C-alpha positions as protocol buffer text, in pm:
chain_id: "A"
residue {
  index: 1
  type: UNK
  ca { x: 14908 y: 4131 z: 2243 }
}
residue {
  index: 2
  type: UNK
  ca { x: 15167 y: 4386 z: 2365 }
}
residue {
  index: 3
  type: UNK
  ca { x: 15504 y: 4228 z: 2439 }
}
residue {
  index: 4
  type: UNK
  ca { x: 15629 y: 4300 z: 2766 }
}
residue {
  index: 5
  type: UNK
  ca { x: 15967 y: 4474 z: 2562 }
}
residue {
  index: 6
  type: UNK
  ca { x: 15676 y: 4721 z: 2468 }
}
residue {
  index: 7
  type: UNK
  ca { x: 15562 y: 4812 z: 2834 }
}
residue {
  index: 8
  type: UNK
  ca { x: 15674 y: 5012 z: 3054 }
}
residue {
  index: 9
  type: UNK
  ca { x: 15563 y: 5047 z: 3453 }
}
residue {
  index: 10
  type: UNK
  ca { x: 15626 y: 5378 z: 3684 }
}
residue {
  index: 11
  type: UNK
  ca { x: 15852 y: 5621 z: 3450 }
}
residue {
  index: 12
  type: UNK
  ca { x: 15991 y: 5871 z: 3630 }
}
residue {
  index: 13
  type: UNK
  ca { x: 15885 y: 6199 z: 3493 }
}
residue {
  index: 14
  type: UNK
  ca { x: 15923 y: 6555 z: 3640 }
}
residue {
  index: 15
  type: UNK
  ca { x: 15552 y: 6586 z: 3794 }
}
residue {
  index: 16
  type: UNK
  ca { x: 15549 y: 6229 z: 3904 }
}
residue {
  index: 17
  type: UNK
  ca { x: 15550 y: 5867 z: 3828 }
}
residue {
  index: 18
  type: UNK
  ca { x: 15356 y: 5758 z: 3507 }
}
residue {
  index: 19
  type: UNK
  ca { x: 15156 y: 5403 z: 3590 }
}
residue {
  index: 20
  type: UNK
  ca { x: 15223 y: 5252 z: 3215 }
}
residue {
  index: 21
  type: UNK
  ca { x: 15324 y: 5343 z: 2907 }
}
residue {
  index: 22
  type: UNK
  ca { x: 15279 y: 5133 z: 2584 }
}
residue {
  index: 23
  type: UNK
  ca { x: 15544 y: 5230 z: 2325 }
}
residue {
  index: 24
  type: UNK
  ca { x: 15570 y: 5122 z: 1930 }
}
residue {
  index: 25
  type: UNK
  ca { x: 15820 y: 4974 z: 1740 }
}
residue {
  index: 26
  type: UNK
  ca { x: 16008 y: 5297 z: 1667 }
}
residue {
  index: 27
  type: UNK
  ca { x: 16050 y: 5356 z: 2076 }
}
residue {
  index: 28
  type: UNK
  ca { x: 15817 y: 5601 z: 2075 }
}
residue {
  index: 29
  type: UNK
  ca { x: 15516 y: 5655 z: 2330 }
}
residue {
  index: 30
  type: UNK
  ca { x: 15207 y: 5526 z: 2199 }
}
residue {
  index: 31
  type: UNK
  ca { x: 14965 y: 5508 z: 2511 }
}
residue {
  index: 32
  type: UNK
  ca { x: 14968 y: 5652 z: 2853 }
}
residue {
  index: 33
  type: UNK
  ca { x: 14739 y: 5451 z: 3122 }
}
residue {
  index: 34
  type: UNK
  ca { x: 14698 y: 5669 z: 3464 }
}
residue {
  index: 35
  type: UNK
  ca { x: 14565 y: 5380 z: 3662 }
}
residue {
  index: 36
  type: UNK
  ca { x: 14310 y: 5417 z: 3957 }
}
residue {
  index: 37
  type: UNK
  ca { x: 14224 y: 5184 z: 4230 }
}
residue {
  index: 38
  type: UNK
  ca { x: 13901 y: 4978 z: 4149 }
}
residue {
  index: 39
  type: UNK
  ca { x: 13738 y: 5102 z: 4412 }
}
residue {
  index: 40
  type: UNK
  ca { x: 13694 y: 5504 z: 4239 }
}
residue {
  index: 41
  type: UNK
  ca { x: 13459 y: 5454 z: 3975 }
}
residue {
  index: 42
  type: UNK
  ca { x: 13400 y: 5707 z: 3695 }
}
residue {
  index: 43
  type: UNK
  ca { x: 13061 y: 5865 z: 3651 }
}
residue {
  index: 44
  type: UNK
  ca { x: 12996 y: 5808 z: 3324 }
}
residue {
  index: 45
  type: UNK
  ca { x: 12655 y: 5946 z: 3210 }
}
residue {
  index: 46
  type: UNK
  ca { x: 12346 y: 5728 z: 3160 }
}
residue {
  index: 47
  type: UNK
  ca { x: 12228 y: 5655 z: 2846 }
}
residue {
  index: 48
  type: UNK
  ca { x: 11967 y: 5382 z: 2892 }
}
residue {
  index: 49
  type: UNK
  ca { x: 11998 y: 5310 z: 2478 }
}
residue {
  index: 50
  type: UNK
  ca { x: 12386 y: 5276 z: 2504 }
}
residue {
  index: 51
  type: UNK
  ca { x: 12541 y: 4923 z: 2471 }
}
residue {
  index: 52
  type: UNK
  ca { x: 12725 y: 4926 z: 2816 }
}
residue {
  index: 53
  type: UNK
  ca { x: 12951 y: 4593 z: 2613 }
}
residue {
  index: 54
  type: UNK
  ca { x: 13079 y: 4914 z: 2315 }
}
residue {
  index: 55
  type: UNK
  ca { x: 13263 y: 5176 z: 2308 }
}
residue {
  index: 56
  type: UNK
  ca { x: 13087 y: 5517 z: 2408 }
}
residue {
  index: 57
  type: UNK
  ca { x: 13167 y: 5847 z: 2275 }
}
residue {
  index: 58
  type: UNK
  ca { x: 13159 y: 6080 z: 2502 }
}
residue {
  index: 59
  type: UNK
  ca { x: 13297 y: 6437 z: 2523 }
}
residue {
  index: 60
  type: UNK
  ca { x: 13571 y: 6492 z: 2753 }
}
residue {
  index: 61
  type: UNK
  ca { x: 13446 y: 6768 z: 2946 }
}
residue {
  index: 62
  type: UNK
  ca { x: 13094 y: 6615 z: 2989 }
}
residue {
  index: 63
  type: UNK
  ca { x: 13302 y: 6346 z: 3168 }
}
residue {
  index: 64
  type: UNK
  ca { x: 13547 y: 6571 z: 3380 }
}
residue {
  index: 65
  type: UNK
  ca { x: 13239 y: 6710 z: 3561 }
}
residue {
  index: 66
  type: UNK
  ca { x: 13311 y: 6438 z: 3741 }
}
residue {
  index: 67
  type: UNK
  ca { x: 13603 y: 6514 z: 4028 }
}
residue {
  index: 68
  type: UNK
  ca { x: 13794 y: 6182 z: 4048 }
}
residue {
  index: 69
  type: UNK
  ca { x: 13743 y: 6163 z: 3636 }
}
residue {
  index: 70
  type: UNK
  ca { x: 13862 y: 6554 z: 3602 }
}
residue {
  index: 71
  type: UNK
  ca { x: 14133 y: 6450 z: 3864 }
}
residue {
  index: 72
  type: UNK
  ca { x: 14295 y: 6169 z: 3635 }
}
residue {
  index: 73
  type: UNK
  ca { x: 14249 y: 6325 z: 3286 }
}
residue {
  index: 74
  type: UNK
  ca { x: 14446 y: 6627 z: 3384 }
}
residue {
  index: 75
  type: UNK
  ca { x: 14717 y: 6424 z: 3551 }
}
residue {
  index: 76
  type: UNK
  ca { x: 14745 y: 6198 z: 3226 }
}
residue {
  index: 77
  type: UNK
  ca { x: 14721 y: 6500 z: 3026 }
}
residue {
  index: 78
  type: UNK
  ca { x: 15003 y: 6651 z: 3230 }
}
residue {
  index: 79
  type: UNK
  ca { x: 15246 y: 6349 z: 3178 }
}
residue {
  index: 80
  type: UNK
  ca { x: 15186 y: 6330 z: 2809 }
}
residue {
  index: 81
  type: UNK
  ca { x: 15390 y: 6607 z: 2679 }
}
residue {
  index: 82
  type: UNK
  ca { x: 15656 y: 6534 z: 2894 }
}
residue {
  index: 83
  type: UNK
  ca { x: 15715 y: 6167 z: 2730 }
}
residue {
  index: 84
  type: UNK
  ca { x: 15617 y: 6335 z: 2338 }
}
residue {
  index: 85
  type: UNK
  ca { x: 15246 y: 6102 z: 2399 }
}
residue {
  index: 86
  type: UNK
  ca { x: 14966 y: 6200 z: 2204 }
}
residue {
  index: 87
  type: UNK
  ca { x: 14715 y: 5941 z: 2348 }
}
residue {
  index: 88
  type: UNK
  ca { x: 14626 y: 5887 z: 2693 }
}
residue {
  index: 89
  type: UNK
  ca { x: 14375 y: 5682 z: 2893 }
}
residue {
  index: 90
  type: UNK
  ca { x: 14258 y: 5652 z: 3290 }
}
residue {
  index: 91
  type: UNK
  ca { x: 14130 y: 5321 z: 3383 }
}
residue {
  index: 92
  type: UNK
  ca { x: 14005 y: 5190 z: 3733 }
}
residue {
  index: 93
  type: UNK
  ca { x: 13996 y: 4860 z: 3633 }
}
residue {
  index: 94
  type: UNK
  ca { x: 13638 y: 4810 z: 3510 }
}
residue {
  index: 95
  type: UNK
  ca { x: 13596 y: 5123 z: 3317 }
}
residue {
  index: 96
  type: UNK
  ca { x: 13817 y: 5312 z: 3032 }
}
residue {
  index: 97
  type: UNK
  ca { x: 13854 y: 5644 z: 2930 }
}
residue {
  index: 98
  type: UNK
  ca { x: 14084 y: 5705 z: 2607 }
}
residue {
  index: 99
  type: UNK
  ca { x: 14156 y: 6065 z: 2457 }
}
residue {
  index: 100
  type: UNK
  ca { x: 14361 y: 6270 z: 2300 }
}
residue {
  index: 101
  type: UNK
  ca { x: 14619 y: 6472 z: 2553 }
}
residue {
  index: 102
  type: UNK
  ca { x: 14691 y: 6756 z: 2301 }
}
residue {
  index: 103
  type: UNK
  ca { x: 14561 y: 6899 z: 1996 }
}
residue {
  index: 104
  type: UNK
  ca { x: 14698 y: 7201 z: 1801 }
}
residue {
  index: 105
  type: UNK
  ca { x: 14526 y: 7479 z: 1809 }
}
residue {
  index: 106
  type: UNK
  ca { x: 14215 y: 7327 z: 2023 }
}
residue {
  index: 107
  type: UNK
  ca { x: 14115 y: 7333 z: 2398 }
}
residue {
  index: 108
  type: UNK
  ca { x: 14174 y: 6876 z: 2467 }
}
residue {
  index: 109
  type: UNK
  ca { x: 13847 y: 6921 z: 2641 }
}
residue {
  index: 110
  type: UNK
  ca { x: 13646 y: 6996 z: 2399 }
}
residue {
  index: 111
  type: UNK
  ca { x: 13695 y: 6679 z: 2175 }
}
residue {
  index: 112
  type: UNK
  ca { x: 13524 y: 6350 z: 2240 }
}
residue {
  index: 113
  type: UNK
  ca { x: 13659 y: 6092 z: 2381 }
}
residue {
  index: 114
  type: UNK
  ca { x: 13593 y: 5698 z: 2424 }
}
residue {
  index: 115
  type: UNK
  ca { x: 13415 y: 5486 z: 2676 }
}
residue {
  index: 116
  type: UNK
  ca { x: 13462 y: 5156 z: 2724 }
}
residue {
  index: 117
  type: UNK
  ca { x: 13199 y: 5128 z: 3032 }
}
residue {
  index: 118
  type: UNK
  ca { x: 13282 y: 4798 z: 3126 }
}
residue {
  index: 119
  type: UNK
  ca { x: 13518 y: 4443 z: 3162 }
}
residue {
  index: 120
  type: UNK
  ca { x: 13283 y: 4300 z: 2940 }
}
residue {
  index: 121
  type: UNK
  ca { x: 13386 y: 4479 z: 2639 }
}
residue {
  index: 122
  type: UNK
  ca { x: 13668 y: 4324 z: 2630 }
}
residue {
  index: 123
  type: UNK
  ca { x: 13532 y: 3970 z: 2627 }
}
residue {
  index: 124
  type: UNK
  ca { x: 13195 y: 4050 z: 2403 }
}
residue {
  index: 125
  type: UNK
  ca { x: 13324 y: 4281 z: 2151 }
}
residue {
  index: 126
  type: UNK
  ca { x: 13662 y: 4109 z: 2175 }
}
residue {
  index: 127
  type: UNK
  ca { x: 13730 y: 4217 z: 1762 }
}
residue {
  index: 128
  type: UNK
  ca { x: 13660 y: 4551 z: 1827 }
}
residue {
  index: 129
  type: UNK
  ca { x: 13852 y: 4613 z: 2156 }
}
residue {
  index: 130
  type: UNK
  ca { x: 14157 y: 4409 z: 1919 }
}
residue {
  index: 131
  type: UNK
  ca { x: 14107 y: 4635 z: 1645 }
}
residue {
  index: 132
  type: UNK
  ca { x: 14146 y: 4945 z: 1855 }
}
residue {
  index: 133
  type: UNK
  ca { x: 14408 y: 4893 z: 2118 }
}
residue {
  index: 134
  type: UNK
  ca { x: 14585 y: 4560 z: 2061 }
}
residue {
  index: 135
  type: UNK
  ca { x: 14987 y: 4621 z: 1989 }
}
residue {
  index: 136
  type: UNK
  ca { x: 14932 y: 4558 z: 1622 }
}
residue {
  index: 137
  type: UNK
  ca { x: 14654 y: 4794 z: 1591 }
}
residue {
  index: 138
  type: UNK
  ca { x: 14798 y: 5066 z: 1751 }
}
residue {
  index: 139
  type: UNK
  ca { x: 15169 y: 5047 z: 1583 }
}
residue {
  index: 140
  type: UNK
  ca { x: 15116 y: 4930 z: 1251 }
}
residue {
  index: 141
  type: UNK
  ca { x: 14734 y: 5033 z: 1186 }
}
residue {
  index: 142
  type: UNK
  ca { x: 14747 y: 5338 z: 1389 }
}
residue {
  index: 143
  type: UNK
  ca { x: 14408 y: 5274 z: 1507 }
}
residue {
  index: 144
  type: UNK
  ca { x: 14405 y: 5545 z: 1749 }
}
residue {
  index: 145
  type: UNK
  ca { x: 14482 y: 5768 z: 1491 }
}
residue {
  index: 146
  type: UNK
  ca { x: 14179 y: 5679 z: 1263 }
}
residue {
  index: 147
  type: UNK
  ca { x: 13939 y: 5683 z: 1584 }
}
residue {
  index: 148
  type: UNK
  ca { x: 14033 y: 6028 z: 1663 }
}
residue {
  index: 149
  type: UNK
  ca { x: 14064 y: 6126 z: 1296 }
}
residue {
  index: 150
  type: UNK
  ca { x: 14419 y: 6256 z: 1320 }
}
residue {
  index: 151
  type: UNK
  ca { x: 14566 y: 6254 z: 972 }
}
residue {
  index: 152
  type: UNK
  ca { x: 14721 y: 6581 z: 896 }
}
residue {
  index: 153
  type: UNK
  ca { x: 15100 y: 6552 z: 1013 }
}
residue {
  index: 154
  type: UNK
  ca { x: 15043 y: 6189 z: 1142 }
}
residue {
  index: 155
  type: UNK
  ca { x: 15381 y: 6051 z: 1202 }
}
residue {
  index: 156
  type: UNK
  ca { x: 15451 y: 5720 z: 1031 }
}
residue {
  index: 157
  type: UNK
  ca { x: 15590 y: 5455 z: 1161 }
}
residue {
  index: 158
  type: UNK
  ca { x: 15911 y: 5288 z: 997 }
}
residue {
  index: 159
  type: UNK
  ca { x: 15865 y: 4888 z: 922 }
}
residue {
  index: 160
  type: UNK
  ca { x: 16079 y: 4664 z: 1050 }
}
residue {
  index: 161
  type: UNK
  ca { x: 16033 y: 4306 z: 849 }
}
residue {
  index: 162
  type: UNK
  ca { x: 16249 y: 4172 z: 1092 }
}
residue {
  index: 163
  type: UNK
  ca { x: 15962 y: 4209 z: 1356 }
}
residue {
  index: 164
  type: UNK
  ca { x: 15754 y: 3986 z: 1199 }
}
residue {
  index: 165
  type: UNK
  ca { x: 15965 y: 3705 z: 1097 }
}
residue {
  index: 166
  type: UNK
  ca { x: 16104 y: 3487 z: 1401 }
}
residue {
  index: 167
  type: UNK
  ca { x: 16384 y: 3289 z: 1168 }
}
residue {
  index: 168
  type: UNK
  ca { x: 16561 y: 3258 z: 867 }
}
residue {
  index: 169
  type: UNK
  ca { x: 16365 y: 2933 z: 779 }
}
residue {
  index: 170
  type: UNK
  ca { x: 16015 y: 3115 z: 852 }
}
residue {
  index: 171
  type: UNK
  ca { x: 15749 y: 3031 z: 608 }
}
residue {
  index: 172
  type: UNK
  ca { x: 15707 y: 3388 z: 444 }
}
residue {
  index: 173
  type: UNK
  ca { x: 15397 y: 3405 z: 228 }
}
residue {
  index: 174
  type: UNK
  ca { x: 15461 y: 3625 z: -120 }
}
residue {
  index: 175
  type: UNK
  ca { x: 15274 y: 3923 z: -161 }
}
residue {
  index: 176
  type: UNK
  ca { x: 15231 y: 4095 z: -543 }
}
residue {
  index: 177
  type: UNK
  ca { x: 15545 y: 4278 z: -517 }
}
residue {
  index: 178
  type: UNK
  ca { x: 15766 y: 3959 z: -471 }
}
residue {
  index: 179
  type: UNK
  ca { x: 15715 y: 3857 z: -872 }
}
residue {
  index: 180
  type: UNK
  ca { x: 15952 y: 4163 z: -967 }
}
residue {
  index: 181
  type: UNK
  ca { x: 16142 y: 4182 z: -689 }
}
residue {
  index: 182
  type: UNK
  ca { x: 16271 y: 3796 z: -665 }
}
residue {
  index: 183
  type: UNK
  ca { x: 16450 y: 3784 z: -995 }
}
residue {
  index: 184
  type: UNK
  ca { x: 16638 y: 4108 z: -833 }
}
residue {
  index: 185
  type: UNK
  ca { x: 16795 y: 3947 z: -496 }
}
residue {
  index: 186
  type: UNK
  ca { x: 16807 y: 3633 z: -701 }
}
residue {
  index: 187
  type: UNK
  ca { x: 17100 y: 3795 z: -953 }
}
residue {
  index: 188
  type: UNK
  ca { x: 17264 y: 4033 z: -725 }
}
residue {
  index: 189
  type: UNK
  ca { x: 17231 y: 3851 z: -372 }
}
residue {
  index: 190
  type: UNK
  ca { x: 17192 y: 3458 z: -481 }
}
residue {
  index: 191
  type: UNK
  ca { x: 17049 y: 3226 z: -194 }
}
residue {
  index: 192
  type: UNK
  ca { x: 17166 y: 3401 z: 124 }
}
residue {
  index: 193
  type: UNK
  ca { x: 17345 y: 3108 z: 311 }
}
residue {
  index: 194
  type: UNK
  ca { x: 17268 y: 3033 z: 637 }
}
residue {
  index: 195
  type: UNK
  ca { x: 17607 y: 2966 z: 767 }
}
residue {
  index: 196
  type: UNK
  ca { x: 17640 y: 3342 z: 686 }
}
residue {
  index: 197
  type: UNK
  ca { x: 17584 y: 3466 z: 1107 }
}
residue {
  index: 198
  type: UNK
  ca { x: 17607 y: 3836 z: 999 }
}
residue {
  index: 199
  type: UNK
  ca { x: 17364 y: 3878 z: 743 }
}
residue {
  index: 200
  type: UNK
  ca { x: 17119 y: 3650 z: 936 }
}
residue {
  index: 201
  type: UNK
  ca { x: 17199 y: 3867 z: 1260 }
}
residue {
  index: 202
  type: UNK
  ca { x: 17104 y: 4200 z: 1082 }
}
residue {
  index: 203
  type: UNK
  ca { x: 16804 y: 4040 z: 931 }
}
residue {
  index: 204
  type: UNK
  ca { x: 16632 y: 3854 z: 1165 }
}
């Protein structure tokens, strides 16, 4: 679900070339993916009781004992601060390793990041994977936030009701604020014509 306006492919940074970077609605990073041919797999330790379809938590420097895995986590985790990205993941295509590039006052490697071990999560837990990183989760629901328990300083994103409303003539469902509100625009704005191209240009 992220729009390709919301994607970004090989910025140019001072160490190198970032792979992608997924950015919110406020133009600010949101995701770094350091991308790895499918041939270098991560070793990702076995737990024969883990669900190898869900997400795995793991800590991070359990999983950079691991060369090629150490490798890409300290390249990602180089490129964050130079774009202002808290989040970062490495990917080879059939496995995904998410985690947070910088934390005050703590050592990255000692936190715990996520696992997704295989394709298949994507396809069996389809929900979850939506829930966590699909463009809505991450912007508006700051679900990376609440998986990584950051809430202390957070930064919040501004809304834009303009980015969920394609037209003037969109069907716009009232929510419990629109009783009190509606006799407001109604006696200082009347009905907004639609002939009116600048209003309807700075709205929608």
């Amino acid at each position: 679900g992220w729009p390709h306006s919301s994607t970004t492919c090989e910025d140019s940074v001072h160490r190198g070339y970032i792979d992608y970077t997924l950015w919110d609605t406020g133009g600010h990073a949101a995701l770094l993916i350091e991308a790895k041919r499918g041939g270098v797999y991560f070793q990702l330790p076995m737990n024969p009781k883990a669900d190898v379809s869900g997400l795995r938590r793991i800590r991070l420097q359990t999983l950079m004992t691991d060369l090629p895995t150490a490798r890409a986590v300290r390249q990602a985790a180089a490129y964050c601060p130079l774009i202002g990205c808290e989040f970062a993941c490495i990917a080879n295509g059939h496995e995904f390793i998410i985690f947070r590039a910088f934390i005050p006052g703590r050592e990255f490697k000692a936190q715990q990041a996520i696992a997704i071990a295989s394709l298949s999560f994507f396809s069996d837990k389809f929900t979850e994977a939506y829930n966590l990183l699909s463009h809505n989760a991450v912007t508006a629901d700051r679900s990376l936030h609440r998986a990584f328990a950051v809430y202390r300083g957070s930064r919040r994103e501004l809304f834009y009701p303009k980015k969920m409303i394609a037209h003037y003539d969109a069907t716009i469902p009232s929510n419990e604020y629109s009783m009190y509100l509606d006799p407001i625009s109604r006696r200082y704005f009347g009905d907004i014509a639609v002939t009116d191209h600048r209003m309807m240009q700075r709205c929608y």
